[in-house]
PDB file of N, CA and C in Angstrom:
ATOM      1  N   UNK Z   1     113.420 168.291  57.128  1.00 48.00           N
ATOM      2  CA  UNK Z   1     112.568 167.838  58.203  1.00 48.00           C
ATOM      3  C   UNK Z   1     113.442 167.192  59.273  1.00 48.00           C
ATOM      4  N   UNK Z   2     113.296 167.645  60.635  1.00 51.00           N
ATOM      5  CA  UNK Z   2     113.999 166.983  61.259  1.00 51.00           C
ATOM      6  C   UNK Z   2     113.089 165.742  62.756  1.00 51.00           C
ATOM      7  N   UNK Z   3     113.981 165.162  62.776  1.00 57.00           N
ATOM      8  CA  UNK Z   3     113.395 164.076  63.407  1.00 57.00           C
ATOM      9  C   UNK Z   3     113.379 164.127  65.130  1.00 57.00           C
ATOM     10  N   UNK Z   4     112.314 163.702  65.998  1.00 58.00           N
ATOM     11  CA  UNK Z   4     112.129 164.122  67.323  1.00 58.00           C
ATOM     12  C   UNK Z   4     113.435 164.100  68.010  1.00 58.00           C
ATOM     13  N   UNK Z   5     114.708 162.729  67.617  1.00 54.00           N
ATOM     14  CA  UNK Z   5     115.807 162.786  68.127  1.00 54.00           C
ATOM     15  C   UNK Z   5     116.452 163.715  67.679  1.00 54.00           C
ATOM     16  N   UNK Z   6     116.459 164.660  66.600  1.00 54.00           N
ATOM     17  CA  UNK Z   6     117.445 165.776  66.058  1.00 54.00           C
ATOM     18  C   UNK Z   6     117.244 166.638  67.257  1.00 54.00           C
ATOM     19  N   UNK Z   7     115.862 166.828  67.186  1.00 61.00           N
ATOM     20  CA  UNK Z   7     114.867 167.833  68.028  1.00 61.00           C
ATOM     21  C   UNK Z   7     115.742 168.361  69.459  1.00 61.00           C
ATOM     22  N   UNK Z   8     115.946 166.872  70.092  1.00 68.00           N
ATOM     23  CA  UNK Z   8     116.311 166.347  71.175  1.00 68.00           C
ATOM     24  C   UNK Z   8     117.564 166.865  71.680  1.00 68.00           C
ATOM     25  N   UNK Z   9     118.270 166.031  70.383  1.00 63.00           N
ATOM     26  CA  UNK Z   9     119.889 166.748  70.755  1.00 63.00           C
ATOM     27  C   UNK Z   9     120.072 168.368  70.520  1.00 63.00           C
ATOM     28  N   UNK Z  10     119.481 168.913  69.361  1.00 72.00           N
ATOM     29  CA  UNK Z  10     119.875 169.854  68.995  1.00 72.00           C
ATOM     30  C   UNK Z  10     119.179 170.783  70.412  1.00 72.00           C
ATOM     31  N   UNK Z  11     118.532 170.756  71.139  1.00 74.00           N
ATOM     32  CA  UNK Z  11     118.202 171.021  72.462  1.00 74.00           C
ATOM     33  C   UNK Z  11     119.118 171.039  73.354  1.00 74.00           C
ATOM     34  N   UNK Z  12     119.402 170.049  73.424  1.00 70.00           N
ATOM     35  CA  UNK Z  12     120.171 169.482  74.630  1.00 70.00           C
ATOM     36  C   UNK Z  12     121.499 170.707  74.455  1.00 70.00           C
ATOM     37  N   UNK Z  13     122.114 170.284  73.023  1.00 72.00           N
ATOM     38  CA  UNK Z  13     123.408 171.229  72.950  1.00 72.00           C
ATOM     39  C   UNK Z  13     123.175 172.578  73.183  1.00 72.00           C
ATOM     40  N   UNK Z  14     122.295 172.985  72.630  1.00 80.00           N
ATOM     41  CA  UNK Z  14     121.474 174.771  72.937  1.00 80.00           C
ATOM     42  C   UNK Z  14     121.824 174.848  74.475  1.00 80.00           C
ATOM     43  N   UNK Z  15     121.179 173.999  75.653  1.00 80.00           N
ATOM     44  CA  UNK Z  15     120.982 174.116  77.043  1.00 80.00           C
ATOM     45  C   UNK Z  15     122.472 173.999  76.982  1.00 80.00           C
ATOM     46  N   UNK Z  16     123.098 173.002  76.763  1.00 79.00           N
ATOM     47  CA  UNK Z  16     124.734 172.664  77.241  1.00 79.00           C
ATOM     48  C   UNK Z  16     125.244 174.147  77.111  1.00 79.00           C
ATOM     49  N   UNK Z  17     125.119 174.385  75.608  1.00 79.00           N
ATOM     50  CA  UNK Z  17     126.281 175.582  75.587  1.00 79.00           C
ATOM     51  C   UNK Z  17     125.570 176.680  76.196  1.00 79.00           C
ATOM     52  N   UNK Z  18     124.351 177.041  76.993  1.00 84.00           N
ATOM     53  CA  UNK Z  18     123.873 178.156  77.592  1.00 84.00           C
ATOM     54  C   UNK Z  18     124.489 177.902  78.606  1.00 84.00           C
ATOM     55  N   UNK Z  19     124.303 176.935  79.311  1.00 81.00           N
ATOM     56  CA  UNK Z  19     125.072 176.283  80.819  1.00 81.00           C
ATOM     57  C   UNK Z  19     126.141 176.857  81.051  1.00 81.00           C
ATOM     58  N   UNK Z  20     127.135 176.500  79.884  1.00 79.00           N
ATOM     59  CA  UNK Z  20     128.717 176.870  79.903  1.00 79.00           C
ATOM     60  C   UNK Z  20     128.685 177.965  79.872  1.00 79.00           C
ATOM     61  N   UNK Z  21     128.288 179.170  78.922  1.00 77.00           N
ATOM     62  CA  UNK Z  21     128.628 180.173  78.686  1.00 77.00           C
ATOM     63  C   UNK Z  21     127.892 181.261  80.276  1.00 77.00           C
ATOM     64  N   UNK Z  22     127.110 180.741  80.986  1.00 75.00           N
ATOM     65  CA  UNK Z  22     126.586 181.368  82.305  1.00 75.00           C
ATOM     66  C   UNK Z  22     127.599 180.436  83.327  1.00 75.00           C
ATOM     67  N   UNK Z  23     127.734 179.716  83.480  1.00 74.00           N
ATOM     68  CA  UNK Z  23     129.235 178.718  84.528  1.00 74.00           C
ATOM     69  C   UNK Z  23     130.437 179.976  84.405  1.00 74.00           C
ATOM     70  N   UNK Z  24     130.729 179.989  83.059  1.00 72.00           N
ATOM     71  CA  UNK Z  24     132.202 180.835  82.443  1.00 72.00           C
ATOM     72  C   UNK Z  24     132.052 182.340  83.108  1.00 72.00           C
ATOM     73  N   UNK Z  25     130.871 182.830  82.789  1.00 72.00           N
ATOM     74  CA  UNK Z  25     130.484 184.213  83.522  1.00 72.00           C
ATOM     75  C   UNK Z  25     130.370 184.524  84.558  1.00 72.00           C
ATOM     76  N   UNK Z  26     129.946 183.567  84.951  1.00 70.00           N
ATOM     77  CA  UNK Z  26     130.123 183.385  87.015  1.00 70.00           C
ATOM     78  C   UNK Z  26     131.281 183.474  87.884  1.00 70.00           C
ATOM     79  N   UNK Z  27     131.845 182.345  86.779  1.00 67.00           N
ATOM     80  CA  UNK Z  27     133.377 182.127  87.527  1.00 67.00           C
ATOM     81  C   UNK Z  27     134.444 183.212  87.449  1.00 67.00           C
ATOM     82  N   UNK Z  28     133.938 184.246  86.016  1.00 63.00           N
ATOM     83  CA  UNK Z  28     134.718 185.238  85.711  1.00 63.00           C
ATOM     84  C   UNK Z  28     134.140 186.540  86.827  1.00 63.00           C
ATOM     85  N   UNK Z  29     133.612 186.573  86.415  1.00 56.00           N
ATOM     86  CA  UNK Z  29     132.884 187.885  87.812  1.00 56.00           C
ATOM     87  C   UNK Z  29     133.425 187.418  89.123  1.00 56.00           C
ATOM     88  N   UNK Z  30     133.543 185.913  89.321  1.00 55.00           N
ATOM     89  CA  UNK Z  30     133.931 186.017  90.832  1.00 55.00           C
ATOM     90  C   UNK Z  30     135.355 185.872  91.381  1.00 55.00           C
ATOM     91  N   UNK Z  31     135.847 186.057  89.879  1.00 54.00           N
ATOM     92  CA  UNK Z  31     137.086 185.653  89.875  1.00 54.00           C
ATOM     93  C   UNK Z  31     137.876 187.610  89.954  1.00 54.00           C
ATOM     94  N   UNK Z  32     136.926 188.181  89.227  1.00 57.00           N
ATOM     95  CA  UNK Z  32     137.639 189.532  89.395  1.00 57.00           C
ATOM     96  C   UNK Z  32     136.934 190.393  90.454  1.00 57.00           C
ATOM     97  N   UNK Z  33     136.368 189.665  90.986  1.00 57.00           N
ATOM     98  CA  UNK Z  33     135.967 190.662  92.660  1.00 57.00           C
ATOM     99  C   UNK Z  33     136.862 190.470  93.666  1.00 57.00           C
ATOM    100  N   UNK Z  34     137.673 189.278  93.930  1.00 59.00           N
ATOM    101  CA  UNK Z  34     138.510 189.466  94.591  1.00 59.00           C
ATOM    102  C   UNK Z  34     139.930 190.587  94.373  1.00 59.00           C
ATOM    103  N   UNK Z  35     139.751 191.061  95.315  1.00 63.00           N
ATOM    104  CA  UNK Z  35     141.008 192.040  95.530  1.00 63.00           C
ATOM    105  C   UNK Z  35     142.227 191.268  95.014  1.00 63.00           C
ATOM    106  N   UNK Z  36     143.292 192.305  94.475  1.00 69.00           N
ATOM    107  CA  UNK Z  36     144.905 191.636  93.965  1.00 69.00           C
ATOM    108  C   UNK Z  36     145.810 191.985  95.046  1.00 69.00           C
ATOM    109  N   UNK Z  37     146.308 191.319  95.797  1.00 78.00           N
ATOM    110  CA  UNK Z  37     147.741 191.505  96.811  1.00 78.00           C
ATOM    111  C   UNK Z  37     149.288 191.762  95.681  1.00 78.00           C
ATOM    112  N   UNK Z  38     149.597 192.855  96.110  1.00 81.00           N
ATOM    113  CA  UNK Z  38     150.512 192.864  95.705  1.00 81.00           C
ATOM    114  C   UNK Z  38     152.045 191.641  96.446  1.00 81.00           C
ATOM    115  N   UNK Z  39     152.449 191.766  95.610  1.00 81.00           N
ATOM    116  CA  UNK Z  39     153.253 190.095  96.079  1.00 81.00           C
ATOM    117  C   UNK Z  39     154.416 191.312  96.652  1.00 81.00           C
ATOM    118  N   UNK Z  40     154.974 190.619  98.089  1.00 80.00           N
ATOM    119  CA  UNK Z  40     156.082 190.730  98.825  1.00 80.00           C
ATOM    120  C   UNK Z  40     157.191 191.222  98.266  1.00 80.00           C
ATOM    121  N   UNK Z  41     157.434 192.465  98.762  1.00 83.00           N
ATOM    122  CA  UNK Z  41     159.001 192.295  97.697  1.00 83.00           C
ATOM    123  C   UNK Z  41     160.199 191.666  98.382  1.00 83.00           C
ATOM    124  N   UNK Z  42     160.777 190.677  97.706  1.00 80.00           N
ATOM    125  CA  UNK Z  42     162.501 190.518  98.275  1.00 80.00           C
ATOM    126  C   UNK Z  42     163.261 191.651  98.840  1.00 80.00           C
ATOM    127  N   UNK Z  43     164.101 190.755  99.670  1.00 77.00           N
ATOM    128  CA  UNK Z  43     164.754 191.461 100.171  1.00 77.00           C
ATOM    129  C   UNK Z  43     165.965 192.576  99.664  1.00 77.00           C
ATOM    130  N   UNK Z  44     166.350 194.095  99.286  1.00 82.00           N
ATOM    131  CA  UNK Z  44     167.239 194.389  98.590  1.00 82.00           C
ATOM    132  C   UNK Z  44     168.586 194.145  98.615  1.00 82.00           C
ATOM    133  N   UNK Z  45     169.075 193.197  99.229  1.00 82.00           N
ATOM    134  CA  UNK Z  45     170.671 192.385  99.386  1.00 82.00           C
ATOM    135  C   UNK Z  45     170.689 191.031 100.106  1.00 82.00           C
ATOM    136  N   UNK Z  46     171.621 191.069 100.529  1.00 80.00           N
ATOM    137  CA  UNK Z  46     172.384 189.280 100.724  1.00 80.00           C
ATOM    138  C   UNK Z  46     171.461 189.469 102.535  1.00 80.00           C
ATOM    139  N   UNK Z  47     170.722 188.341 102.856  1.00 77.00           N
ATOM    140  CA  UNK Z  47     169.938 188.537 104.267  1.00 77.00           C
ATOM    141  C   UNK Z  47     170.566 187.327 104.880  1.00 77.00           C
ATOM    142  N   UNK Z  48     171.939 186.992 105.950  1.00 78.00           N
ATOM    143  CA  UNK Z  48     172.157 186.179 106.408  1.00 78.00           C
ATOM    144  C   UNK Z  48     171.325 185.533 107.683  1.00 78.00           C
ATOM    145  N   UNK Z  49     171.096 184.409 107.397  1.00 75.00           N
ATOM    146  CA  UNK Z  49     169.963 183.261 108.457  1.00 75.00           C
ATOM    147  C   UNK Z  49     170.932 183.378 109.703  1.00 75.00           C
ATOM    148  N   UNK Z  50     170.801 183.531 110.570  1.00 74.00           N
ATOM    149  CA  UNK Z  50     171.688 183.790 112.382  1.00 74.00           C
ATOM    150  C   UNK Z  50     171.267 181.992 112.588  1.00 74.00           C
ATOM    151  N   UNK Z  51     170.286 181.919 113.093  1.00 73.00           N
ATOM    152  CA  UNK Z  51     169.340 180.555 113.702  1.00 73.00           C
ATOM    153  C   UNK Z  51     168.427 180.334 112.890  1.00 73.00           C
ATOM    154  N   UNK Z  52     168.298 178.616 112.733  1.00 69.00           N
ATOM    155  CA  UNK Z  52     167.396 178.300 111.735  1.00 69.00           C
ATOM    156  C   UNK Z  52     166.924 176.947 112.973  1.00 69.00           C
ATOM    157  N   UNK Z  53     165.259 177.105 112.726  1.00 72.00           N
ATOM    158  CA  UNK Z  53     165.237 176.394 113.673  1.00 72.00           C
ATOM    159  C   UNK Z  53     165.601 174.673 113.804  1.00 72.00           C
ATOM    160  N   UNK Z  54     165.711 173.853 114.726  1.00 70.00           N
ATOM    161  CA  UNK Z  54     165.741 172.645 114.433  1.00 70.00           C
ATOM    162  C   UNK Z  54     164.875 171.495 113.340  1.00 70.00           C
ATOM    163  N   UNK Z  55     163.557 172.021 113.309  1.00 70.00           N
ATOM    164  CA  UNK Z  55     163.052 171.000 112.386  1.00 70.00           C
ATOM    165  C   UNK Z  55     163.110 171.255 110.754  1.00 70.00           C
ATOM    166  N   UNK Z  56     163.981 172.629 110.681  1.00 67.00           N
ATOM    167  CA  UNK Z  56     164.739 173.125 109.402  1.00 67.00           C
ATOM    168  C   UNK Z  56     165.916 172.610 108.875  1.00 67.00           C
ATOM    169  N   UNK Z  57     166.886 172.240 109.920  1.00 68.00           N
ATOM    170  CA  UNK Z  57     168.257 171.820 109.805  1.00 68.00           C
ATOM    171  C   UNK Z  57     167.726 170.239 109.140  1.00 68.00           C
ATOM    172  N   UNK Z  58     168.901 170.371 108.072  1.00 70.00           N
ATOM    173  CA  UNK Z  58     169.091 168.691 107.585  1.00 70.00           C
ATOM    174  C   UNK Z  58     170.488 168.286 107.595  1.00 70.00           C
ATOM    175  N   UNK Z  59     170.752 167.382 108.721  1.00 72.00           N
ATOM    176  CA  UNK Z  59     171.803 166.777 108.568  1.00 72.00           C
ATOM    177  C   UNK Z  59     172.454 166.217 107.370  1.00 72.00           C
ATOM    178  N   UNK Z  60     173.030 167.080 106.343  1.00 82.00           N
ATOM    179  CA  UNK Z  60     173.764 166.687 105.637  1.00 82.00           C
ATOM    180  C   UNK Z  60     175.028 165.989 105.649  1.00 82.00           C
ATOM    181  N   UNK Z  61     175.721 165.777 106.736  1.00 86.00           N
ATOM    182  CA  UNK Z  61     177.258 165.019 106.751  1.00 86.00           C
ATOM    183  C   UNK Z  61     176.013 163.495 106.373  1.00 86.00           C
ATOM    184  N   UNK Z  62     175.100 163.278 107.612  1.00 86.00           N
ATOM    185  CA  UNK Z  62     174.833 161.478 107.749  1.00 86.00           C
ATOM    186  C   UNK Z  62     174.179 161.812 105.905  1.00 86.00           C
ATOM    187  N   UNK Z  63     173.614 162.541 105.131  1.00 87.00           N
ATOM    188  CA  UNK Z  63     172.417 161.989 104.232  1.00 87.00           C
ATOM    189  C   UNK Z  63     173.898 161.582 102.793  1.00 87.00           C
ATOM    190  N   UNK Z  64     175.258 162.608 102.991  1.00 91.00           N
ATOM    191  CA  UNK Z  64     175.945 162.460 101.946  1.00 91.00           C
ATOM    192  C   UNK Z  64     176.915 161.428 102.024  1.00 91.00           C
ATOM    193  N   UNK Z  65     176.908 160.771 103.981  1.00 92.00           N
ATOM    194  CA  UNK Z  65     177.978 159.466 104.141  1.00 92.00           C
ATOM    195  C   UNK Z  65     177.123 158.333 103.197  1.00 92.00           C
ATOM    196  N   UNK Z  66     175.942 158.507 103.895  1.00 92.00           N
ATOM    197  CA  UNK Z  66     175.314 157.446 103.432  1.00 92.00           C
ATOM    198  C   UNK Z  66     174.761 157.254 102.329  1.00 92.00           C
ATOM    199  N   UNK Z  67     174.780 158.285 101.365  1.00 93.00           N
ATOM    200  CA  UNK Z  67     174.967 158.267 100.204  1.00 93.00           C
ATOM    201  C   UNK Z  67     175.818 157.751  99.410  1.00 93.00           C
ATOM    202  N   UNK Z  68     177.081 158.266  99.685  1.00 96.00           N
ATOM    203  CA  UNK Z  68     178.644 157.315  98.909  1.00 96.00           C
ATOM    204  C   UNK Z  68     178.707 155.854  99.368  1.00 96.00           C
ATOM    205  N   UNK Z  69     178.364 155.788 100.723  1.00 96.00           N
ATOM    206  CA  UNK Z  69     178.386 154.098 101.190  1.00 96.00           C
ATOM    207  C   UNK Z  69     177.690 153.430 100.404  1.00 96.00           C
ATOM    208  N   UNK Z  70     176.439 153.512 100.259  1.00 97.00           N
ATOM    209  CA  UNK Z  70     175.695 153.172  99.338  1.00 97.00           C
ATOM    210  C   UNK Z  70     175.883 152.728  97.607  1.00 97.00           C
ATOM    211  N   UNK Z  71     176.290 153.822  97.200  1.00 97.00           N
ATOM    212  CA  UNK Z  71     177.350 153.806  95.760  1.00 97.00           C
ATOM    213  C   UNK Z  71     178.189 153.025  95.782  1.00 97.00           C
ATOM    214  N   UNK Z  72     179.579 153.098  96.959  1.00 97.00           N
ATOM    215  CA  UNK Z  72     180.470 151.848  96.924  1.00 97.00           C
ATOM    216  C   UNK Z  72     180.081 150.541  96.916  1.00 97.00           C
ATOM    217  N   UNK Z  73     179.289 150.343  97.823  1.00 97.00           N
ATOM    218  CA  UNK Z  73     178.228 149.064  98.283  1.00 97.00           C
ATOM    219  C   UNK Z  73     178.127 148.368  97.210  1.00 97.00           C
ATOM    220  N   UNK Z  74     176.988 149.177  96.190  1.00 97.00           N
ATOM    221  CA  UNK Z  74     176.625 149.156  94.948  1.00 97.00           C
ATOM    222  C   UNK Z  74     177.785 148.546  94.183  1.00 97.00           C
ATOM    223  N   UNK Z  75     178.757 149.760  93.684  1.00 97.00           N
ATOM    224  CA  UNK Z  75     179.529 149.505  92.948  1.00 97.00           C
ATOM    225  C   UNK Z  75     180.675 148.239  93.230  1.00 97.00           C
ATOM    226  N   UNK Z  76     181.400 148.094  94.580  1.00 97.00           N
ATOM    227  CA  UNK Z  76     181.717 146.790  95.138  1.00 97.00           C
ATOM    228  C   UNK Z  76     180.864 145.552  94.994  1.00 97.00           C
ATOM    229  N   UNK Z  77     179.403 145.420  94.621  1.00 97.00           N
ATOM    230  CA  UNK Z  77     178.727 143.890  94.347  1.00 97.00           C
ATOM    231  C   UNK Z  77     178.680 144.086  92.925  1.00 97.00           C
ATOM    232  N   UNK Z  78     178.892 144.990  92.190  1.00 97.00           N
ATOM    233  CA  UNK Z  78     178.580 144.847  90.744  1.00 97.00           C
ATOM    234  C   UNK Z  78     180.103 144.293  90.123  1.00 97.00           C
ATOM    235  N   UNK Z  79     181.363 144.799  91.091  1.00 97.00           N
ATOM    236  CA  UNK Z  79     182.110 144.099  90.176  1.00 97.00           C
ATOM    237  C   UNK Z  79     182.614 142.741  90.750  1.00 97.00           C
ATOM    238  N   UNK Z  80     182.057 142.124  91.821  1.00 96.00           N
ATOM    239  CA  UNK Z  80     182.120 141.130  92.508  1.00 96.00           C
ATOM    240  C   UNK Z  80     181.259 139.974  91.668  1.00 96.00           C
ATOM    241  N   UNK Z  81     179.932 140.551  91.451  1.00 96.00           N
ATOM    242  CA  UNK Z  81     179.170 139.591  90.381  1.00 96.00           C
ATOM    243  C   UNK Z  81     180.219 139.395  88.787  1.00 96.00           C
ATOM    244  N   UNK Z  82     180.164 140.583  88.708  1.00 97.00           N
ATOM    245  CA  UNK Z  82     181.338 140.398  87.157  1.00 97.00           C
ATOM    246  C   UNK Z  82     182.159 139.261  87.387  1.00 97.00           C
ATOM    247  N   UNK Z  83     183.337 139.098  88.106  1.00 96.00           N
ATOM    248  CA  UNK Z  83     184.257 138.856  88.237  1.00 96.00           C
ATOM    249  C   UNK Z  83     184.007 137.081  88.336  1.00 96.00           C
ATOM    250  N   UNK Z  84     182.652 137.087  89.601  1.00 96.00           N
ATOM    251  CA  UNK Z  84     182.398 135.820  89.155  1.00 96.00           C
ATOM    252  C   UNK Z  84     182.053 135.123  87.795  1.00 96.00           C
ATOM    253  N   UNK Z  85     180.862 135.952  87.509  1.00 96.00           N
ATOM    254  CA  UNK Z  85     180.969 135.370  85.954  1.00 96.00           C
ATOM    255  C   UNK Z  85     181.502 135.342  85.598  1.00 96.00           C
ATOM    256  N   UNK Z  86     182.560 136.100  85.303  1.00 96.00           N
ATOM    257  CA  UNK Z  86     183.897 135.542  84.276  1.00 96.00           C
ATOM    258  C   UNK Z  86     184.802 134.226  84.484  1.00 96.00           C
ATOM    259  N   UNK Z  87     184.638 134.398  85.863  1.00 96.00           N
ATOM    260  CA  UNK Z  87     185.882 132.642  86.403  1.00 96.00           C
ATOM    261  C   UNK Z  87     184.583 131.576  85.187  1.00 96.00           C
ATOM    262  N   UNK Z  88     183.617 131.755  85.831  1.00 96.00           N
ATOM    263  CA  UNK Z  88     182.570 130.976  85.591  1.00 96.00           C
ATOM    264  C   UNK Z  88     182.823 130.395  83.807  1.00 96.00           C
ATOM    265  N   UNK Z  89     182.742 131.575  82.954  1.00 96.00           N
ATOM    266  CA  UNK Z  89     183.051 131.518  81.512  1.00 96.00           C
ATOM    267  C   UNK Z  89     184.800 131.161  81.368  1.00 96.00           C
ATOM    268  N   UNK Z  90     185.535 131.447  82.073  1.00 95.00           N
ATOM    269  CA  UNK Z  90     186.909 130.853  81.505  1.00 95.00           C
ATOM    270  C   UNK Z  90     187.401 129.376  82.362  1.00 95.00           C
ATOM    271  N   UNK Z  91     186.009 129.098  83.204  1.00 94.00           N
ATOM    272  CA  UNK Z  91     186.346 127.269  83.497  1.00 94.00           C
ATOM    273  C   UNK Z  91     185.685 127.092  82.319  1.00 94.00           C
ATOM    274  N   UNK Z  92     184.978 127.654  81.915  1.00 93.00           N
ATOM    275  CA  UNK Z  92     183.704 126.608  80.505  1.00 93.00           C
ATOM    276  C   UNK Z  92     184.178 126.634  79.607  1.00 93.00           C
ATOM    277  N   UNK Z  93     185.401 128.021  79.294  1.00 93.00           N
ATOM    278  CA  UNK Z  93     186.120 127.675  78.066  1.00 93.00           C
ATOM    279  C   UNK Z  93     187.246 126.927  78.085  1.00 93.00           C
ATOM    280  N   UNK Z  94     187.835 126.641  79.191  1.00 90.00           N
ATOM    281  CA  UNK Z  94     188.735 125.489  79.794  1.00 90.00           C
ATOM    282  C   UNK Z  94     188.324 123.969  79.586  1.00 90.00           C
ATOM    283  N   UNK Z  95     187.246 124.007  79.744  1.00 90.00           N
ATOM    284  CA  UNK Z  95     186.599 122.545  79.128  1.00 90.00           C
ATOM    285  C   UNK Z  95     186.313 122.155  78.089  1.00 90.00           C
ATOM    286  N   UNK Z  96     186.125 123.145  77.289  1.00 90.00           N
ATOM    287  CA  UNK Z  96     185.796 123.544  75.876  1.00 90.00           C
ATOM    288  C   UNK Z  96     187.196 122.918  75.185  1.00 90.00           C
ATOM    289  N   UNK Z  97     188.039 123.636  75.789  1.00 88.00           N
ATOM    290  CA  UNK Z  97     189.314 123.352  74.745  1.00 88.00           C
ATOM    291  C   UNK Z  97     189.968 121.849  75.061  1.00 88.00           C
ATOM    292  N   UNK Z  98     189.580 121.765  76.347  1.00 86.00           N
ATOM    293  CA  UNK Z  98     190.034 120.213  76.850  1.00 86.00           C
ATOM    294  C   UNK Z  98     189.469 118.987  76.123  1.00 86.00           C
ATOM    295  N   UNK Z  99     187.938 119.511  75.803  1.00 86.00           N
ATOM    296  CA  UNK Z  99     187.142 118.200  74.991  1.00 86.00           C
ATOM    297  C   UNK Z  99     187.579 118.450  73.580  1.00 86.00           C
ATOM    298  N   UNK Z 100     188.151 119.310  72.839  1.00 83.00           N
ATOM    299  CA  UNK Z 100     188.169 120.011  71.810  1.00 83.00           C
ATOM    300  C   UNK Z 100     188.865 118.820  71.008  1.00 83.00           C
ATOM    301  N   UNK Z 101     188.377 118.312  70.056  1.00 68.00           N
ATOM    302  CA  UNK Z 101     189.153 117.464  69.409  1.00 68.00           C
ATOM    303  C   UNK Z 101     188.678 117.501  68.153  1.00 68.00           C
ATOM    304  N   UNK Z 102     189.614 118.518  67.057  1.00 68.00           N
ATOM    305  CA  UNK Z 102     189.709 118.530  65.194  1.00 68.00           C
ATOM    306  C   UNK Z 102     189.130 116.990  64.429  1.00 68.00           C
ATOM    307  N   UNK Z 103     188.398 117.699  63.854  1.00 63.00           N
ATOM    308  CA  UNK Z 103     187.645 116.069  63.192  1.00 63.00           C
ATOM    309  C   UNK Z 103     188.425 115.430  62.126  1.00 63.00           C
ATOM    310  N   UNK Z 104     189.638 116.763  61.456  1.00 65.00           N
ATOM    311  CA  UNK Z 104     190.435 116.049  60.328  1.00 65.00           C
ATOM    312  C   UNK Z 104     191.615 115.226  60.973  1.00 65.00           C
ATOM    313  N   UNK Z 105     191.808 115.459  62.539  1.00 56.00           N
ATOM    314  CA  UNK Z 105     193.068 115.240  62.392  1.00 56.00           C
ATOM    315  C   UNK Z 105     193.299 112.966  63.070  1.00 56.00           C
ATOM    316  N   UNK Z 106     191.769 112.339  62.973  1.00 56.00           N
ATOM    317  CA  UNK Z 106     191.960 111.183  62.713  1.00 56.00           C
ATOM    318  C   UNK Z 106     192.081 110.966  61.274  1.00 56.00           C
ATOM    319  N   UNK Z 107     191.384 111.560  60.161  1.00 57.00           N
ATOM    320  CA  UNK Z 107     191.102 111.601  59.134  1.00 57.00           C
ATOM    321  C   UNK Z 107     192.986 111.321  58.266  1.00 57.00           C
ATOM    322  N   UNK Z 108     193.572 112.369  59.010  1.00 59.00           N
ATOM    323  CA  UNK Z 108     195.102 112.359  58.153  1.00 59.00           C
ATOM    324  C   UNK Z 108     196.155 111.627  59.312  1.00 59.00           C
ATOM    325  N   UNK Z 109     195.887 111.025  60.108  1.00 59.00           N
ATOM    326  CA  UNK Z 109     196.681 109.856  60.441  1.00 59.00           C
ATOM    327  C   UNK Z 109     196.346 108.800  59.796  1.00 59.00           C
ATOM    328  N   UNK Z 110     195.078 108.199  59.283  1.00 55.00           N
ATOM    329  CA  UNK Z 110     195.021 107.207  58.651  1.00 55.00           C
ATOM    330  C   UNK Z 110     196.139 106.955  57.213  1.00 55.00           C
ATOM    331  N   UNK Z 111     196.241 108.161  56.437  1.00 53.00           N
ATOM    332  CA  UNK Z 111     197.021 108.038  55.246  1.00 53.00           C
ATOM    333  C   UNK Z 111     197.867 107.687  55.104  1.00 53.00           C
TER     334      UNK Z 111
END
């Protein structure tokens, strides 16, 4: 026995999947009425460009200067930061060794 909500859904899915399966058929029929273009063929050898117009051209000298500038830039602050940190760590270990004082060695002057 099924219940008015079984009723309901089991409806609903019936309509859903009729929906889809007439959507799918539509789209397929209208999908093969259009005519097929055959695609362009390439050219059969090497086709050298004469003139290309201006808003084609890309200045490559400025995009590859400013590319490496960039990199050096880069790479010149990365070892500039290094370098500081390190002074930074060999004053701290400079102080380190300056305060540095062995706990035995009041211990064996007393004897």
């Amino acid at each position: 026995m099924t219940t008015p909500i079984g009723r309901t859904l089991t409806g609903c899915l019936k309509a859903a999947s009729i929906a889809f399966v007439w959507v799918m058929l539509v789209a397929g029929v209208a999908g093969q009425q259009q005519p097929q273009s055959p695609p362009p063929q390439p050219p059969s050898g090497f086709v050298a460009v004469d003139e290309v117009p201006p808003g084609e051209q890309i200045p490559a000298i400025n995009l590859v200067a400013t590319a490496y500038g960039f990199v050096w830039i880069a790479l010149l602050a990365y070892v500039w930061s290094i370098a500081r940190r390190l002074r930074r760590v060999e004053s701290e270990l400079g102080e380190l060794e300056a305060r540095k004082r062995p706990p035995y060695a009041e211990a064996s002057r007393g004897k």
